[in-house]
Amino acid sequence: MSIIQYLENGKTDESKNLHDTLYDKLLEDILTRKLQPGSKLTEKRVCDEYNMSRTPVREAFRQLETEGLIEYIPNRGAFIIGLSQRDIDDILELRTGCEVTAVKWAIERITDEEFAELEESFEFMEFYTMKNDIDKMTDINSAFHQIIHNATHNPRLIRQLSSYQTCLKYCKPSNYSIPGYLQAVFEEHREIFLAFVNRDVGAGIIAMMDHMENSVRRRTLSK
């Protein structure tokens, strides 16, 4: 998907099946605490509320259980666990390590087509920074990182980073009210992009580490 298509269509993936769609909805409801920790989650309730059959519901439940977000208690059913503050802090640290690995592998493995996509996303990022459009910048930021993740050509790392991104999107958003937020984020991405231009793995690692550390700081500052 090109950057223009990404902006026009948002994050909707028409290829998603019912299980993926339901999983995304349940994940959002759990992480935003619409579904409260400790509450019971029944197949019938989910089928009725989300207008789904039992098969995708059971598949989504299995995935959520695997990820530790719900727990099956014998003779009682499934209960919401959610994420604790420690879980979130751990995800932030794990994500940093994965993003650093991703930028290293991506600089080494990126194709000409992928680099063109990265360059295009960076140009859009510069444009929307100048327009002070936080919503578009948020989308472009996600697209920029997704291109890097895909350029690793490592499905396991891509899936792991996607999981971290989704969790952090809902439970630990960035503080957009910080003075100079957009310009700071843009400058950090400029350093990452220049590392790709120069095929400099060392510079890419340093730039991504700096970006991740600042990202954690922006997330932890109070609104």
mmCIF file of C-alpha atoms in Angstrom:
data_model
loop_
_atom_site.group_PDB
_atom_site.id
_atom_site.type_symbol
_atom_site.label_atom_id
_atom_site.label_comp_id
_atom_site.label_asym_id
_atom_site.label_seq_id
_atom_site.Cartn_x
_atom_site.Cartn_y
_atom_site.Cartn_z
ATOM 1 C CA MET A 1 0.000 0.000 0.000
ATOM 2 C CA SER A 2 1.379 3.426 -0.987
ATOM 3 C CA ILE A 3 1.437 6.326 1.449
ATOM 4 C CA ILE A 4 -1.387 8.042 -0.433
ATOM 5 C CA GLN A 5 -3.544 4.920 -0.165
ATOM 6 C CA TYR A 6 -2.627 4.639 3.513
ATOM 7 C CA LEU A 7 -3.831 8.192 4.154
ATOM 8 C CA GLU A 8 -7.013 7.738 2.134
ATOM 9 C CA ASN A 9 -7.965 4.376 3.599
ATOM 10 C CA GLY A 10 -6.546 4.703 7.097
ATOM 11 C CA LYS A 11 -5.605 1.440 8.751
ATOM 12 C CA THR A 12 -8.537 -0.544 7.374
ATOM 13 C CA ASP A 13 -7.419 -3.828 5.861
ATOM 14 C CA GLU A 14 -10.178 -5.213 3.662
ATOM 15 C CA SER A 15 -8.427 -8.575 3.566
ATOM 16 C CA LYS A 16 -8.984 -9.140 7.273
ATOM 17 C CA ASN A 17 -11.241 -12.069 8.109
ATOM 18 C CA LEU A 18 -13.934 -12.083 10.785
ATOM 19 C CA HIS A 19 -11.547 -13.461 13.404
ATOM 20 C CA ASP A 20 -9.006 -10.673 12.850
ATOM 21 C CA THR A 21 -11.704 -8.006 12.864
ATOM 22 C CA LEU A 22 -13.235 -9.299 16.084
ATOM 23 C CA TYR A 23 -9.829 -9.721 17.693
ATOM 24 C CA ASP A 24 -8.977 -6.080 16.905
ATOM 25 C CA LYS A 25 -12.265 -4.880 18.402
ATOM 26 C CA LEU A 26 -11.905 -6.951 21.556
ATOM 27 C CA LEU A 27 -8.271 -5.911 21.927
ATOM 28 C CA GLU A 28 -9.217 -2.234 21.710
ATOM 29 C CA ASP A 29 -12.049 -2.673 24.218
ATOM 30 C CA ILE A 30 -9.750 -4.482 26.659
ATOM 31 C CA LEU A 31 -6.861 -2.021 26.372
ATOM 32 C CA THR A 32 -9.122 1.045 26.619
ATOM 33 C CA ARG A 33 -10.868 -0.642 29.585
ATOM 34 C CA LYS A 34 -14.275 -0.624 27.997
ATOM 35 C CA LEU A 35 -14.049 -4.251 29.087
ATOM 36 C CA GLN A 36 -12.848 -3.965 32.677
ATOM 37 C CA PRO A 37 -10.203 -6.265 34.224
ATOM 38 C CA GLY A 38 -11.885 -8.985 36.242
ATOM 39 C CA SER A 39 -15.098 -8.928 34.227
ATOM 40 C CA LYS A 40 -16.423 -12.138 32.699
ATOM 41 C CA LEU A 41 -16.355 -12.544 28.931
ATOM 42 C CA THR A 42 -18.830 -15.043 27.520
ATOM 43 C CA GLU A 43 -19.123 -16.296 23.958
ATOM 44 C CA LYS A 44 -22.834 -15.447 23.895
ATOM 45 C CA ARG A 45 -22.235 -11.893 25.083
ATOM 46 C CA VAL A 46 -19.576 -11.303 22.435
ATOM 47 C CA CYS A 47 -21.648 -12.958 19.687
ATOM 48 C CA ASP A 48 -24.603 -10.725 20.514
ATOM 49 C CA GLU A 49 -22.649 -7.492 21.056
ATOM 50 C CA TYR A 50 -20.396 -7.789 17.997
ATOM 51 C CA ASN A 51 -22.871 -9.659 15.765
ATOM 52 C CA MET A 52 -20.504 -12.569 15.187
ATOM 53 C CA SER A 53 -20.884 -16.344 15.023
ATOM 54 C CA ARG A 54 -19.243 -18.573 17.615
ATOM 55 C CA THR A 55 -16.338 -19.722 15.410
ATOM 56 C CA PRO A 56 -14.544 -16.334 15.056
ATOM 57 C CA VAL A 57 -15.378 -15.603 18.707
ATOM 58 C CA ARG A 58 -13.659 -18.768 19.894
ATOM 59 C CA GLU A 59 -10.647 -18.073 17.666
ATOM 60 C CA ALA A 60 -10.354 -14.525 19.023
ATOM 61 C CA PHE A 61 -10.647 -15.824 22.590
ATOM 62 C CA ARG A 62 -7.818 -18.297 21.983
ATOM 63 C CA GLN A 63 -5.567 -15.549 20.638
ATOM 64 C CA LEU A 64 -6.359 -13.214 23.533
ATOM 65 C CA GLU A 65 -5.655 -16.027 25.996
ATOM 66 C CA THR A 66 -2.329 -16.795 24.292
ATOM 67 C CA GLU A 67 -1.359 -13.130 24.679
ATOM 68 C CA GLY A 68 -2.315 -13.152 28.355
ATOM 69 C CA LEU A 69 -5.163 -10.669 28.027
ATOM 70 C CA ILE A 70 -7.889 -13.064 29.153
ATOM 71 C CA GLU A 71 -7.781 -16.120 31.393
ATOM 72 C CA TYR A 72 -9.903 -19.250 31.355
ATOM 73 C CA ILE A 73 -10.823 -20.463 34.844
ATOM 74 C CA PRO A 74 -12.134 -24.061 34.946
ATOM 75 C CA ASN A 75 -15.894 -24.286 35.501
ATOM 76 C CA ARG A 76 -16.182 -20.498 35.556
ATOM 77 C CA GLY A 77 -15.293 -19.213 32.080
ATOM 78 C CA ALA A 78 -13.113 -16.460 30.599
ATOM 79 C CA PHE A 79 -12.160 -13.323 32.518
ATOM 80 C CA ILE A 80 -10.465 -10.114 31.415
ATOM 81 C CA ILE A 81 -6.899 -9.590 32.646
ATOM 82 C CA GLY A 82 -5.814 -6.597 30.550
ATOM 83 C CA LEU A 83 -2.428 -4.921 30.980
ATOM 84 C CA SER A 84 -0.907 -3.621 34.187
ATOM 85 C CA GLN A 85 1.413 -0.622 34.325
ATOM 86 C CA ARG A 86 4.330 -3.044 34.618
ATOM 87 C CA ASP A 87 3.127 -4.815 31.463
ATOM 88 C CA ILE A 88 3.053 -1.482 29.623
ATOM 89 C CA ASP A 89 6.529 -0.534 30.861
ATOM 90 C CA ASP A 90 7.823 -3.932 29.759
ATOM 91 C CA ILE A 91 6.265 -3.510 26.319
ATOM 92 C CA LEU A 92 7.935 -0.113 25.927
ATOM 93 C CA GLU A 93 11.322 -1.647 26.733
ATOM 94 C CA LEU A 94 10.804 -4.697 24.531
ATOM 95 C CA ARG A 95 9.597 -2.523 21.677
ATOM 96 C CA THR A 96 12.787 -0.438 21.872
ATOM 97 C CA GLY A 97 14.941 -3.516 21.410
ATOM 98 C CA CYS A 98 12.836 -4.741 18.497
ATOM 99 C CA GLU A 99 12.811 -1.334 16.770
ATOM 100 C CA VAL A 100 16.603 -1.113 17.014
ATOM 101 C CA THR A 101 16.955 -4.596 15.539
ATOM 102 C CA ALA A 102 14.449 -3.655 12.840
ATOM 103 C CA VAL A 103 16.328 -0.549 11.722
ATOM 104 C CA LYS A 104 19.606 -2.501 11.598
ATOM 105 C CA TRP A 105 18.156 -5.286 9.472
ATOM 106 C CA ALA A 106 16.131 -2.897 7.324
ATOM 107 C CA ILE A 107 19.153 -0.770 6.388
ATOM 108 C CA GLU A 108 20.965 -3.962 5.407
ATOM 109 C CA ARG A 109 18.040 -5.517 3.505
ATOM 110 C CA ILE A 110 15.815 -2.739 2.166
ATOM 111 C CA THR A 111 14.910 -2.950 -1.520
ATOM 112 C CA ASP A 112 14.878 -0.009 -3.918
ATOM 113 C CA GLU A 113 11.080 -0.080 -3.959
ATOM 114 C CA GLU A 114 10.881 -0.071 -0.171
ATOM 115 C CA PHE A 115 13.370 2.778 0.037
ATOM 116 C CA ALA A 116 11.208 4.781 -2.384
ATOM 117 C CA GLU A 117 8.221 4.192 -0.083
ATOM 118 C CA LEU A 118 10.270 5.291 2.933
ATOM 119 C CA GLU A 119 11.405 8.413 1.116
ATOM 120 C CA GLU A 120 7.820 9.224 0.143
ATOM 121 C CA SER A 121 6.615 8.787 3.723
ATOM 122 C CA PHE A 122 9.391 11.064 4.988
ATOM 123 C CA GLU A 123 8.382 13.760 2.483
ATOM 124 C CA PHE A 124 4.766 13.518 3.641
ATOM 125 C CA MET A 125 5.979 13.701 7.233
ATOM 126 C CA GLU A 126 7.816 16.946 6.465
ATOM 127 C CA PHE A 127 4.729 18.366 4.707
ATOM 128 C CA TYR A 128 2.328 17.596 7.567
ATOM 129 C CA THR A 129 4.802 18.826 10.160
ATOM 130 C CA MET A 130 4.825 22.178 8.388
ATOM 131 C CA LYS A 131 1.002 22.141 8.389
ATOM 132 C CA ASN A 132 0.988 21.166 12.088
ATOM 133 C CA ASP A 133 -1.443 18.328 11.316
ATOM 134 C CA ILE A 134 -1.109 15.908 14.227
ATOM 135 C CA ASP A 135 -3.665 13.413 12.922
ATOM 136 C CA LYS A 136 -1.944 12.985 9.557
ATOM 137 C CA MET A 137 1.470 12.928 11.217
ATOM 138 C CA THR A 138 0.303 10.123 13.493
ATOM 139 C CA ASP A 139 -0.735 8.090 10.443
ATOM 140 C CA ILE A 140 2.490 8.855 8.572
ATOM 141 C CA ASN A 141 4.571 8.023 11.644
ATOM 142 C CA SER A 142 2.946 4.583 11.776
ATOM 143 C CA ALA A 143 3.452 4.108 8.029
ATOM 144 C CA PHE A 144 7.130 5.133 8.244
ATOM 145 C CA HIS A 145 7.816 2.542 10.942
ATOM 146 C CA GLN A 146 5.763 -0.109 9.121
ATOM 147 C CA ILE A 147 7.918 0.327 6.013
ATOM 148 C CA ILE A 148 11.025 -0.197 8.146
ATOM 149 C CA HIS A 149 9.488 -3.271 9.775
ATOM 150 C CA ASN A 150 8.553 -4.766 6.383
ATOM 151 C CA ALA A 151 12.040 -4.042 5.055
ATOM 152 C CA THR A 152 13.499 -6.432 7.646
ATOM 153 C CA HIS A 153 11.858 -9.268 5.679
ATOM 154 C CA ASN A 154 11.433 -11.093 8.979
ATOM 155 C CA PRO A 155 7.794 -12.101 9.587
ATOM 156 C CA ARG A 156 8.319 -12.882 13.283
ATOM 157 C CA LEU A 157 9.775 -9.471 14.051
ATOM 158 C CA ILE A 158 7.082 -7.758 11.978
ATOM 159 C CA ARG A 159 4.302 -9.550 13.900
ATOM 160 C CA GLN A 160 5.894 -8.760 17.251
ATOM 161 C CA LEU A 161 6.280 -5.064 16.476
ATOM 162 C CA SER A 162 2.723 -4.893 15.171
ATOM 163 C CA SER A 163 1.493 -6.333 18.469
ATOM 164 C CA TYR A 164 3.494 -3.776 20.493
ATOM 165 C CA GLN A 165 2.279 -0.900 18.310
ATOM 166 C CA THR A 166 -1.346 -1.890 18.768
ATOM 167 C CA CYS A 167 -1.046 -2.211 22.542
ATOM 168 C CA LEU A 168 0.696 1.138 22.932
ATOM 169 C CA LYS A 169 -1.736 2.889 20.603
ATOM 170 C CA TYR A 170 -4.644 2.140 22.917
ATOM 171 C CA CYS A 171 -3.145 2.068 26.399
ATOM 172 C CA LYS A 172 -0.239 4.512 26.357
ATOM 173 C CA PRO A 173 -0.644 7.270 23.740
ATOM 174 C CA SER A 174 1.936 9.960 23.123
ATOM 175 C CA ASN A 175 1.433 13.354 24.737
ATOM 176 C CA TYR A 176 0.700 15.568 21.737
ATOM 177 C CA SER A 177 0.412 18.691 23.907
ATOM 178 C CA ILE A 178 4.165 18.857 24.547
ATOM 179 C CA PRO A 179 5.505 22.137 23.076
ATOM 180 C CA GLY A 180 7.301 21.488 19.784
ATOM 181 C CA TYR A 181 6.031 17.891 19.669
ATOM 182 C CA LEU A 182 5.683 17.573 15.890
ATOM 183 C CA GLN A 183 8.974 19.238 15.034
ATOM 184 C CA ALA A 184 10.853 17.089 17.539
ATOM 185 C CA VAL A 185 9.303 13.892 16.166
ATOM 186 C CA PHE A 186 10.081 14.966 12.613
ATOM 187 C CA GLU A 187 13.737 15.699 13.414
ATOM 188 C CA GLU A 188 14.115 12.276 15.022
ATOM 189 C CA HIS A 189 12.706 10.627 11.896
ATOM 190 C CA ARG A 190 14.997 12.746 9.737
ATOM 191 C CA GLU A 191 18.020 11.176 11.456
ATOM 192 C CA ILE A 192 16.591 7.701 10.925
ATOM 193 C CA PHE A 193 15.884 8.436 7.272
ATOM 194 C CA LEU A 194 19.384 9.851 6.688
ATOM 195 C CA ALA A 195 20.838 6.622 8.060
ATOM 196 C CA PHE A 196 18.971 4.777 5.289
ATOM 197 C CA VAL A 197 20.139 7.301 2.687
ATOM 198 C CA ASN A 198 23.745 6.713 3.740
ATOM 199 C CA ARG A 199 23.284 2.980 4.413
ATOM 200 C CA ASP A 200 24.823 3.629 7.828
ATOM 201 C CA VAL A 201 23.727 0.918 10.258
ATOM 202 C CA GLY A 202 25.520 2.480 13.218
ATOM 203 C CA ALA A 203 23.849 5.850 12.671
ATOM 204 C CA GLY A 204 20.499 4.111 12.255
ATOM 205 C CA ILE A 205 20.849 2.317 15.582
ATOM 206 C CA ILE A 206 21.776 5.536 17.378
ATOM 207 C CA ALA A 207 18.931 7.463 15.720
ATOM 208 C CA MET A 208 16.348 4.797 16.542
ATOM 209 C CA MET A 209 17.558 4.498 20.143
ATOM 210 C CA ASP A 210 17.242 8.257 20.521
ATOM 211 C CA HIS A 211 13.762 8.208 18.977
ATOM 212 C CA MET A 212 12.581 5.350 21.208
ATOM 213 C CA GLU A 213 13.926 6.981 24.377
ATOM 214 C CA ASN A 214 12.183 10.229 23.496
ATOM 215 C CA SER A 215 9.025 8.334 22.594
ATOM 216 C CA VAL A 216 8.949 6.730 26.037
ATOM 217 C CA ARG A 217 9.480 10.122 27.629
ATOM 218 C CA ARG A 218 6.617 11.647 25.659
ATOM 219 C CA ARG A 219 4.337 8.799 26.651
ATOM 220 C CA THR A 220 5.162 9.032 30.345
ATOM 221 C CA LEU A 221 4.691 12.790 30.689
ATOM 222 C CA SER A 222 1.304 13.597 32.178
ATOM 223 C CA LYS A 223 -1.360 15.210 30.027
#
